[in-house]
PDB file of C-alpha atoms in Angstrom:
ATOM      1  CA  MET A   1       6.099  12.767   1.404  1.00  0.00           C
ATOM      2  CA  ALA A   2       4.744  13.532   5.007  1.00  0.00           C
ATOM      3  CA  LEU A   3       7.231  14.216   7.679  1.00  0.00           C
ATOM      4  CA  ILE A   4       7.040  10.771   9.257  1.00  0.00           C
ATOM      5  CA  GLY A   5       6.380   9.137   5.969  1.00  0.00           C
ATOM      6  CA  LEU A   6      10.131   9.016   5.426  1.00  0.00           C
ATOM      7  CA  ALA A   7      10.727   5.280   4.699  1.00  0.00           C
ATOM      8  CA  MET A   8      12.341   3.190   7.491  1.00  0.00           C
ATOM      9  CA  ALA A   9      14.805   1.547   5.163  1.00  0.00           C
ATOM     10  CA  MET A  10      16.176   5.040   4.142  1.00  0.00           C
ATOM     11  CA  LEU A  11      16.570   5.794   7.787  1.00  0.00           C
ATOM     12  CA  LEU A  12      18.841   2.719   8.306  1.00  0.00           C
ATOM     13  CA  ALA A  13      20.750   3.032   4.933  1.00  0.00           C
ATOM     14  CA  VAL A  14      21.270   6.723   4.577  1.00  0.00           C
ATOM     15  CA  SER A  15      25.002   7.497   4.392  1.00  0.00           C
ATOM     16  CA  THR A  16      26.818   8.474   7.595  1.00  0.00           C
ATOM     17  CA  PRO A  17      29.791  10.736   8.028  1.00  0.00           C
ATOM     18  CA  GLY A  18      32.339   7.991   7.673  1.00  0.00           C
ATOM     19  CA  ALA A  19      35.553   9.937   7.420  1.00  0.00           C
ATOM     20  CA  GLN A  20      34.931  11.684  10.746  1.00  0.00           C
ATOM     21  CA  THR A  21      34.276   8.247  12.389  1.00  0.00           C
ATOM     22  CA  ALA A  22      37.485   6.840  11.011  1.00  0.00           C
ATOM     23  CA  LYS A  23      39.386   9.651  12.386  1.00  0.00           C
ATOM     24  CA  ALA A  24      37.717   9.253  15.686  1.00  0.00           C
ATOM     25  CA  ALA A  25      38.534   5.511  15.627  1.00  0.00           C
ATOM     26  CA  ALA A  26      42.277   6.183  14.908  1.00  0.00           C
ATOM     27  CA  ALA A  27      42.446   8.552  17.907  1.00  0.00           C
ATOM     28  CA  ALA A  28      40.907   6.179  20.367  1.00  0.00           C
ATOM     29  CA  LYS A  29      42.923   5.003  23.275  1.00  0.00           C
ATOM     30  CA  PRO A  30      43.554   1.281  23.001  1.00  0.00           C
ATOM     31  CA  ALA A  31      42.131   0.736  26.514  1.00  0.00           C
ATOM     32  CA  ALA A  32      38.762   1.954  25.354  1.00  0.00           C
ATOM     33  CA  ALA A  33      38.651   0.037  22.140  1.00  0.00           C
ATOM     34  CA  ALA A  34      37.181  -3.183  23.470  1.00  0.00           C
ATOM     35  CA  PRO A  35      34.124  -1.970  25.479  1.00  0.00           C
ATOM     36  CA  PHE A  36      33.490   0.728  22.554  1.00  0.00           C
ATOM     37  CA  ASP A  37      33.348  -1.957  19.916  1.00  0.00           C
ATOM     38  CA  ARG A  38      31.007  -4.176  22.160  1.00  0.00           C
ATOM     39  CA  LEU A  39      28.676  -1.178  22.595  1.00  0.00           C
ATOM     40  CA  VAL A  40      28.641  -0.381  18.880  1.00  0.00           C
ATOM     41  CA  ALA A  41      28.169  -4.191  17.978  1.00  0.00           C
ATOM     42  CA  GLN A  42      25.058  -4.159  20.583  1.00  0.00           C
ATOM     43  CA  ALA A  43      23.771  -0.766  19.316  1.00  0.00           C
ATOM     44  CA  THR A  44      23.986  -1.960  15.731  1.00  0.00           C
ATOM     45  CA  GLU A  45      21.887  -5.149  16.654  1.00  0.00           C
ATOM     46  CA  ALA A  46      19.346  -3.160  18.330  1.00  0.00           C
ATOM     47  CA  ARG A  47      18.938  -0.542  15.578  1.00  0.00           C
ATOM     48  CA  THR A  48      18.825  -3.349  12.868  1.00  0.00           C
ATOM     49  CA  ALA A  49      15.975  -4.893  15.008  1.00  0.00           C
ATOM     50  CA  GLU A  50      14.204  -1.515  15.254  1.00  0.00           C
ATOM     51  CA  ARG A  51      14.712  -1.700  19.115  1.00  0.00           C
ATOM     52  CA  TRP A  52      15.038   2.266  18.942  1.00  0.00           C
ATOM     53  CA  GLU A  53      15.034   2.917  22.679  1.00  0.00           C
ATOM     54  CA  ASP A  54      17.688   0.385  23.273  1.00  0.00           C
ATOM     55  CA  ALA A  55      19.750   1.476  20.249  1.00  0.00           C
ATOM     56  CA  ILE A  56      19.714   4.985  21.681  1.00  0.00           C
ATOM     57  CA  ALA A  57      20.935   4.164  25.059  1.00  0.00           C
ATOM     58  CA  LEU A  58      23.761   1.988  23.721  1.00  0.00           C
ATOM     59  CA  TYR A  59      24.941   4.689  21.250  1.00  0.00           C
ATOM     60  CA  ALA A  60      24.697   7.180  23.996  1.00  0.00           C
ATOM     61  CA  LYS A  61      27.131   5.030  26.075  1.00  0.00           C
ATOM     62  CA  ALA A  62      29.443   4.753  23.013  1.00  0.00           C
ATOM     63  CA  VAL A  63      29.838   8.527  22.404  1.00  0.00           C
ATOM     64  CA  LYS A  64      30.742   8.891  26.201  1.00  0.00           C
ATOM     65  CA  LEU A  65      33.566   6.768  25.397  1.00  0.00           C
ATOM     66  CA  LYS A  66      34.443   8.408  22.139  1.00  0.00           C
ATOM     67  CA  PRO A  67      32.853  11.928  21.956  1.00  0.00           C
ATOM     68  CA  ALA A  68      33.997  12.439  18.467  1.00  0.00           C
ATOM     69  CA  TYR A  69      32.138   9.204  17.200  1.00  0.00           C
ATOM     70  CA  VAL A  70      29.806  10.869  14.737  1.00  0.00           C
ATOM     71  CA  GLN A  71      27.758   7.917  13.763  1.00  0.00           C
ATOM     72  CA  GLY A  72      26.802   7.336  17.353  1.00  0.00           C
ATOM     73  CA  TYR A  73      24.985  10.913  17.348  1.00  0.00           C
ATOM     74  CA  TRP A  74      23.587  10.257  13.847  1.00  0.00           C
ATOM     75  CA  TYR A  75      21.945   6.791  14.740  1.00  0.00           C
ATOM     76  CA  GLN A  76      20.431   8.268  18.006  1.00  0.00           C
ATOM     77  CA  GLY A  77      19.146  11.215  15.747  1.00  0.00           C
ATOM     78  CA  THR A  78      17.477   8.871  13.336  1.00  0.00           C
ATOM     79  CA  ALA A  79      16.014   6.650  16.062  1.00  0.00           C
ATOM     80  CA  TYR A  80      14.625   9.764  17.875  1.00  0.00           C
ATOM     81  CA  TYR A  81      13.212  10.992  14.453  1.00  0.00           C
ATOM     82  CA  THR A  82      11.443   7.554  13.828  1.00  0.00           C
ATOM     83  CA  LEU A  83      10.021   7.790  17.451  1.00  0.00           C
ATOM     84  CA  GLU A  84       8.764  11.503  16.634  1.00  0.00           C
ATOM     85  CA  LYS A  85      10.949  12.701  19.365  1.00  0.00           C
ATOM     86  CA  PHE A  86      11.875  15.937  17.700  1.00  0.00           C
ATOM     87  CA  SER A  87      13.537  17.681  20.469  1.00  0.00           C
ATOM     88  CA  GLU A  88      15.992  15.013  21.055  1.00  0.00           C
ATOM     89  CA  CYS A  89      16.316  14.298  17.280  1.00  0.00           C
ATOM     90  CA  ARG A  90      17.334  18.048  16.821  1.00  0.00           C
ATOM     91  CA  GLU A  91      20.008  17.904  19.491  1.00  0.00           C
ATOM     92  CA  GLN A  92      21.662  14.878  18.139  1.00  0.00           C
ATOM     93  CA  PHE A  93      21.906  16.365  14.578  1.00  0.00           C
ATOM     94  CA  ARG A  94      23.114  19.694  15.772  1.00  0.00           C
ATOM     95  CA  THR A  95      26.006  17.624  17.054  1.00  0.00           C
ATOM     96  CA  VAL A  96      26.535  15.832  13.838  1.00  0.00           C
ATOM     97  CA  THR A  97      26.429  19.079  11.832  1.00  0.00           C
ATOM     98  CA  ARG A  98      28.991  20.503  14.152  1.00  0.00           C
ATOM     99  CA  LEU A  99      31.348  17.458  13.843  1.00  0.00           C
ATOM    100  CA  ALA A 100      30.538  16.979  10.288  1.00  0.00           C
ATOM    101  CA  PRO A 101      29.716  20.468   8.675  1.00  0.00           C
ATOM    102  CA  LYS A 102      29.692  19.252   5.215  1.00  0.00           C
ATOM    103  CA  ASN A 103      27.185  16.550   5.701  1.00  0.00           C
ATOM    104  CA  GLY A 104      24.121  17.695   3.748  1.00  0.00           C
ATOM    105  CA  ALA A 105      21.954  14.670   4.907  1.00  0.00           C
ATOM    106  CA  ALA A 106      22.518  15.755   8.489  1.00  0.00           C
ATOM    107  CA  PHE A 107      21.309  19.198   7.729  1.00  0.00           C
ATOM    108  CA  ALA A 108      18.238  17.687   6.038  1.00  0.00           C
ATOM    109  CA  PHE A 109      17.348  15.603   9.075  1.00  0.00           C
ATOM    110  CA  LEU A 110      18.008  18.637  11.346  1.00  0.00           C
ATOM    111  CA  GLY A 111      15.564  20.797   9.267  1.00  0.00           C
ATOM    112  CA  LEU A 112      13.008  17.854   9.373  1.00  0.00           C
ATOM    113  CA  CYS A 113      13.337  17.759  13.107  1.00  0.00           C
ATOM    114  CA  GLU A 114      12.878  21.496  13.386  1.00  0.00           C
ATOM    115  CA  PHE A 115       9.819  21.257  11.169  1.00  0.00           C
ATOM    116  CA  GLY A 116       8.226  18.769  13.438  1.00  0.00           C
ATOM    117  CA  LEU A 117       8.818  21.339  16.190  1.00  0.00           C
ATOM    118  CA  LYS A 118       7.246  24.005  14.148  1.00  0.00           C
ATOM    119  CA  ASP A 119      10.553  25.988  14.270  1.00  0.00           C
ATOM    120  CA  TYR A 120       9.965  26.916  10.750  1.00  0.00           C
ATOM    121  CA  ASP A 121      12.575  29.676  10.137  1.00  0.00           C
ATOM    122  CA  ARG A 122      15.421  27.329  11.224  1.00  0.00           C
ATOM    123  CA  SER A 123      13.903  24.540   9.419  1.00  0.00           C
ATOM    124  CA  LEU A 124      13.845  26.171   6.074  1.00  0.00           C
ATOM    125  CA  GLN A 125      17.419  27.546   6.676  1.00  0.00           C
ATOM    126  CA  HIS A 126      18.772  24.058   7.303  1.00  0.00           C
ATOM    127  CA  LEU A 127      16.633  22.198   4.506  1.00  0.00           C
ATOM    128  CA  LEU A 128      18.258  24.848   2.021  1.00  0.00           C
ATOM    129  CA  GLN A 129      21.717  24.173   3.460  1.00  0.00           C
ATOM    130  CA  SER A 130      21.072  20.382   2.873  1.00  0.00           C
ATOM    131  CA  ARG A 131      20.186  21.272  -0.814  1.00  0.00           C
ATOM    132  CA  ILE A 132      23.287  23.168  -1.221  1.00  0.00           C
ATOM    133  CA  LEU A 133      25.586  20.474   0.257  1.00  0.00           C
ATOM    134  CA  GLY A 134      23.798  17.733  -1.283  1.00  0.00           C
ATOM    135  CA  VAL A 135      22.499  14.532   0.372  1.00  0.00           C
ATOM    136  CA  GLY A 136      24.686  12.057  -1.486  1.00  0.00           C
ATOM    137  CA  ASP A 137      22.907   9.161  -2.855  1.00  0.00           C
ATOM    138  CA  THR A 138      19.997   9.297  -0.518  1.00  0.00           C
ATOM    139  CA  ALA A 139      17.304  10.482  -3.043  1.00  0.00           C
ATOM    140  CA  ASP A 140      14.385   9.701  -0.732  1.00  0.00           C
ATOM    141  CA  LEU A 141      15.774  12.007   1.852  1.00  0.00           C
ATOM    142  CA  GLY A 142      16.481  14.736  -0.746  1.00  0.00           C
ATOM    143  CA  SER A 143      12.923  14.565  -1.970  1.00  0.00           C
ATOM    144  CA  VAL A 144      11.495  14.819   1.562  1.00  0.00           C
ATOM    145  CA  ALA A 145      13.865  17.860   2.247  1.00  0.00           C
ATOM    146  CA  ARG A 146      12.806  19.423  -1.006  1.00  0.00           C
ATOM    147  CA  TYR A 147       9.029  19.039  -0.461  1.00  0.00           C
ATOM    148  CA  HIS A 148       9.328  20.521   3.051  1.00  0.00           C
ATOM    149  CA  ALA A 149      11.434  23.430   1.990  1.00  0.00           C
ATOM    150  CA  GLY A 150       8.940  24.168  -0.851  1.00  0.00           C
ATOM    151  CA  ILE A 151       5.866  24.196   1.566  1.00  0.00           C
ATOM    152  CA  LEU A 152       7.784  26.434   3.924  1.00  0.00           C
ATOM    153  CA  MET A 153       8.565  28.923   1.287  1.00  0.00           C
ATOM    154  CA  THR A 154       4.779  29.143   0.487  1.00  0.00           C
ATOM    155  CA  ARG A 155       3.948  29.754   4.159  1.00  0.00           C
ATOM    156  CA  MET A 156       6.478  32.394   4.170  1.00  0.00           C
ATOM    157  CA  GLU A 157       4.788  34.043   1.089  1.00  0.00           C
ATOM    158  CA  GLN A 158       8.015  33.168  -1.143  1.00  0.00           C
ATOM    159  CA  TYR A 159       5.756  31.872  -3.799  1.00  0.00           C
ATOM    160  CA  GLU A 160       7.974  31.984  -6.819  1.00  0.00           C
ATOM    161  CA  GLN A 161      10.848  30.160  -4.997  1.00  0.00           C
ATOM    162  CA  ALA A 162       8.253  27.698  -3.826  1.00  0.00           C
ATOM    163  CA  LEU A 163       7.014  27.046  -7.356  1.00  0.00           C
ATOM    164  CA  GLU A 164      10.595  26.701  -8.652  1.00  0.00           C
ATOM    165  CA  THR A 165      11.510  24.191  -5.901  1.00  0.00           C
ATOM    166  CA  LEU A 166       8.341  22.137  -6.150  1.00  0.00           C
ATOM    167  CA  GLY A 167       8.543  22.350  -9.907  1.00  0.00           C
ATOM    168  CA  GLU A 168      11.556  20.192  -9.618  1.00  0.00           C
ATOM    169  CA  PHE A 169       9.173  17.228  -8.817  1.00  0.00           C
ATOM    170  CA  ALA A 170       7.204  17.805 -11.994  1.00  0.00           C
ATOM    171  CA  SER A 171      10.529  18.006 -14.125  1.00  0.00           C
ATOM    172  CA  ALA A 172      11.328  14.567 -12.730  1.00  0.00           C
ATOM    173  CA  GLY A 173       7.846  13.237 -13.785  1.00  0.00           C
ATOM    174  CA  ASP A 174       6.541  13.053 -10.107  1.00  0.00           C
ATOM    175  CA  ASP A 175       2.892  13.494  -9.906  1.00  0.00           C
ATOM    176  CA  ASN A 176       2.549  12.767  -6.045  1.00  0.00           C
ATOM    177  CA  PRO A 177      -0.887  14.122  -4.806  1.00  0.00           C
ATOM    178  CA  ARG A 178       0.984  15.865  -2.124  1.00  0.00           C
ATOM    179  CA  VAL A 179       3.140  17.641  -4.518  1.00  0.00           C
ATOM    180  CA  ILE A 180       0.202  18.645  -6.606  1.00  0.00           C
ATOM    181  CA  GLU A 181      -1.410  20.032  -3.583  1.00  0.00           C
ATOM    182  CA  ALA A 182       1.529  22.009  -2.459  1.00  0.00           C
ATOM    183  CA  MET A 183       1.953  23.372  -6.038  1.00  0.00           C
ATOM    184  CA  GLY A 184      -1.731  24.341  -5.884  1.00  0.00           C
ATOM    185  CA  ILE A 185      -1.201  26.399  -2.616  1.00  0.00           C
ATOM    186  CA  ALA A 186       1.823  28.005  -3.864  1.00  0.00           C
ATOM    187  CA  THR A 187      -0.035  28.870  -7.200  1.00  0.00           C
ATOM    188  CA  LEU A 188      -2.934  30.465  -5.334  1.00  0.00           C
ATOM    189  CA  ARG A 189      -0.712  32.515  -3.104  1.00  0.00           C
ATOM    190  CA  MET A 190      -1.996  31.016   0.034  1.00  0.00           C
ATOM    191  CA  PRO A 191       0.625  31.471   2.905  1.00  0.00           C
ATOM    192  CA  MET A 192      -0.215  28.238   4.800  1.00  0.00           C
ATOM    193  CA  LEU A 193       1.071  24.656   5.135  1.00  0.00           C
ATOM    194  CA  PRO A 194      -1.030  21.951   3.361  1.00  0.00           C
ATOM    195  CA  ILE A 195      -2.409  20.725   6.671  1.00  0.00           C
ATOM    196  CA  GLU A 196      -3.880  24.197   7.413  1.00  0.00           C
ATOM    197  CA  VAL A 197      -5.919  24.473   3.988  1.00  0.00           C
ATOM    198  CA  PRO A 198      -9.646  24.604   4.722  1.00  0.00           C
ATOM    199  CA  ALA A 199     -11.586  21.682   3.645  1.00  0.00           C
ATOM    200  CA  ASP A 200     -13.890  23.782   1.537  1.00  0.00           C
ATOM    201  CA  ARG A 201     -10.725  25.130  -0.434  1.00  0.00           C
ATOM    202  CA  ARG A 202      -8.928  21.829  -1.010  1.00  0.00           C
ATOM    203  CA  GLU A 203     -10.687  21.032  -4.563  1.00  0.00           C
ATOM    204  CA  ARG A 204      -9.789  24.461  -5.743  1.00  0.00           C
ATOM    205  CA  VAL A 205      -6.138  23.967  -4.528  1.00  0.00           C
ATOM    206  CA  LEU A 206      -5.882  20.549  -6.308  1.00  0.00           C
ATOM    207  CA  MET A 207      -7.168  22.121  -9.676  1.00  0.00           C
ATOM    208  CA  ALA A 208      -4.625  24.678  -9.497  1.00  0.00           C
ATOM    209  CA  GLY A 209      -1.903  22.242  -8.818  1.00  0.00           C
ATOM    210  CA  ARG A 210      -2.860  20.249 -11.830  1.00  0.00           C
ATOM    211  CA  ALA A 211      -3.150  23.284 -14.123  1.00  0.00           C
TER     212      ALA A 211
END
């Protein structure tokens, strides 16, 4: 459930805004199609091989040819996320959410990047937006977004909302230790993130989370 613990397979498989991409492809000039297609093929190969820097560079060239190519920004964003380059990740997903404003998964990634930058107010805003819009069939991403929204609510002293949000894990039978810890922090009304809990209070937190 940690920020960088998001599975690599999910990063590669998560749904991308295909409708916008199709529109961009239809609008492309024929003269640009051949080099664009080559760049996308090369970028896809680099991404599949987890050569993240190469993939980023190739997708960047692709979006220069087709500025409305949403997947190009998306895959740059997920690559930057994997590399823990959260500032760059944030910029890419800002573009995705501008071009595809109903893509909840993009708002989830934007919020997670902002969490990595400790921009907690905007992070929570965008994580909640992702929950409103939904993240499609990407259950792992939805769980990560829910967890981070919950712990941010606790940090901001929104304890009841945090318990309700984190309680969704319990309703689904998820007894992940990180969720138990987060529930304990909210139950004890401690306005902090799990990483900020003092070592001498951790056992009490876990007991509260299991109660």
